[in-house]
C-alpha atoms as one frame of an Amber mdcrd trajectory, in Angstrom:
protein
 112.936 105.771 147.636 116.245 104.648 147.315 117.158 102.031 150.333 121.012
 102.116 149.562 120.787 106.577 150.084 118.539 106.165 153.516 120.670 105.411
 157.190 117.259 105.594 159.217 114.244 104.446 159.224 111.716 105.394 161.806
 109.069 102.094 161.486 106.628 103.426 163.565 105.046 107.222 164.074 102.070
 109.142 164.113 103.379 112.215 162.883 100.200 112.952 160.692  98.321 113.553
 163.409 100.520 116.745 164.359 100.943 118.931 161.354 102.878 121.310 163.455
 105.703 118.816 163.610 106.314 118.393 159.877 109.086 120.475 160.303 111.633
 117.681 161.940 110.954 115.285 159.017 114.194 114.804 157.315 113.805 115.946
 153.791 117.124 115.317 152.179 116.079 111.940 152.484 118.521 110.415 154.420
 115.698 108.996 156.747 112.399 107.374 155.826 109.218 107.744 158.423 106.693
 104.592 158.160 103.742 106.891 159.407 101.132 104.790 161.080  97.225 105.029
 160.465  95.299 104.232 163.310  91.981 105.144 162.224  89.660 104.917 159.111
  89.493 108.826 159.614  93.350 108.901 159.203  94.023 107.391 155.607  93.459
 110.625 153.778  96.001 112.265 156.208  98.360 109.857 155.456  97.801 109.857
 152.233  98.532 114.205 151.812 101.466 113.227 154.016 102.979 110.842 151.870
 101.883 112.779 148.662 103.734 115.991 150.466 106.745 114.031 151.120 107.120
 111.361 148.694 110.297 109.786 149.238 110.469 109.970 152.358 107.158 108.727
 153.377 106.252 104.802 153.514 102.528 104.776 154.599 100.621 102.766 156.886
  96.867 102.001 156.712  94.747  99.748 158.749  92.255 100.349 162.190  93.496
 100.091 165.532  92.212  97.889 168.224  91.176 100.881 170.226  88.830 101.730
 166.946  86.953  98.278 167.269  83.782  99.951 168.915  83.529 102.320 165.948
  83.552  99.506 163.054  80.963  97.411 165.599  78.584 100.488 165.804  79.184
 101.789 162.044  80.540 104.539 162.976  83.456 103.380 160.297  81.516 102.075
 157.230  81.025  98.324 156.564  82.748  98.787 153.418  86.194  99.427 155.110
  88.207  96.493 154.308  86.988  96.564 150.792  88.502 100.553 151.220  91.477
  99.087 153.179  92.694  96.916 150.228  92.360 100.040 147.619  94.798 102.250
 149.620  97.148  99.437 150.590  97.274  98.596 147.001  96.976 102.179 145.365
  99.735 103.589 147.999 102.573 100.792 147.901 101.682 100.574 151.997 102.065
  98.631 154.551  99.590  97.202 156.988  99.160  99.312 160.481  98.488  99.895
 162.614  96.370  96.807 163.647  96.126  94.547 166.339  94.796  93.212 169.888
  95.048  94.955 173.296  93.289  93.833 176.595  94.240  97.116 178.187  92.869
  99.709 176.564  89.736 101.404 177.695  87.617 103.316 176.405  87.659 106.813
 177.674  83.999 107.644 177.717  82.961 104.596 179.390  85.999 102.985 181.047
  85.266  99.860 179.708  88.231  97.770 178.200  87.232  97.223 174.561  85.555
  94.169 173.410  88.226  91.457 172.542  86.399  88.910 170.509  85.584  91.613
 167.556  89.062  93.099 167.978  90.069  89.092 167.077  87.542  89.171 164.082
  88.916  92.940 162.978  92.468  92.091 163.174  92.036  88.365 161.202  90.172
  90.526 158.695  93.152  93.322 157.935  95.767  90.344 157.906  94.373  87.847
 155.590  93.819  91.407 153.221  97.948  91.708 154.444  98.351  87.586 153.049
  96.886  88.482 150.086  98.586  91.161 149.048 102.091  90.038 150.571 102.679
  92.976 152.475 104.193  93.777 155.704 102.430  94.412 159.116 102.686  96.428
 161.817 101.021  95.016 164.831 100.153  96.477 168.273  99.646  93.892 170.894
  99.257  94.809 174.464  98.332  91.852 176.937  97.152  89.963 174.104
């Protein structure tokens, strides 16, 4: 992707969570989508996304505060950062979406989501960031 040829950049979306929507991405390139993972679940979407629409796409990998419960309960294998530093380094991406939120509950069991592990899941992702010197996108809600 050519910076000088693109007027807009859209940092932060989901879009590859709504296929139907593909249709508003702007393919003549004249805007580039930073399309945010959220989930462990959501790299390989990202990744067909990106691989779809290659320069237009600037992907995002990384797990969401509102994911800590499933890395605590292995839901999301213990292996995931190793994981997390293949695709940011095999994709060109960024970091993101990652970060802290003392909102957030869960919906199942209205509990707000344990903050201490969201700490240790977040320092995790960005000292993988630091080491590969890329950018982050954070989320930080009452945090």
């Amino acid at each position: 992707m050519n910076s000088k040829d693109v007027t807009i950049f859209d940092v932060h979306n989901h879009i590859h969570e709504t296929p139907s929507e593909f249709e508003v991405l702007d393919v003549k390139g004249h805007t580039a989508y930073c399309v945010q993972a959220t989930k462990y679940v959501d790299w390989d979407d990202v990744v067909r996304l990106k691989d779809s629409y290659r320069s237009i796409i600037i992907p995002a990998f990384g797990i969401h505060p509102w994911f800590v419960e499933r890395v605590l309960s292995g839901e999301i294998p213990p292996t995931w950062a190793d994981e997390l530093r293949k695709m940011l380094t095999q994709h060109h991406a960024i970091l993101g979406e990652c970060g802290l939120d003392k909102a957030a509950r869960n919906p199942e069991t209205h509990q707000v989501y344990p903050f201490e592990p969201q700490i240790q899941l977040l320092e995790t992702q960005l000292s993988i960031a630091h080491d590969l010197d890329i950018p982050v996108s954070l989320h930080c809600v009452r945090a």
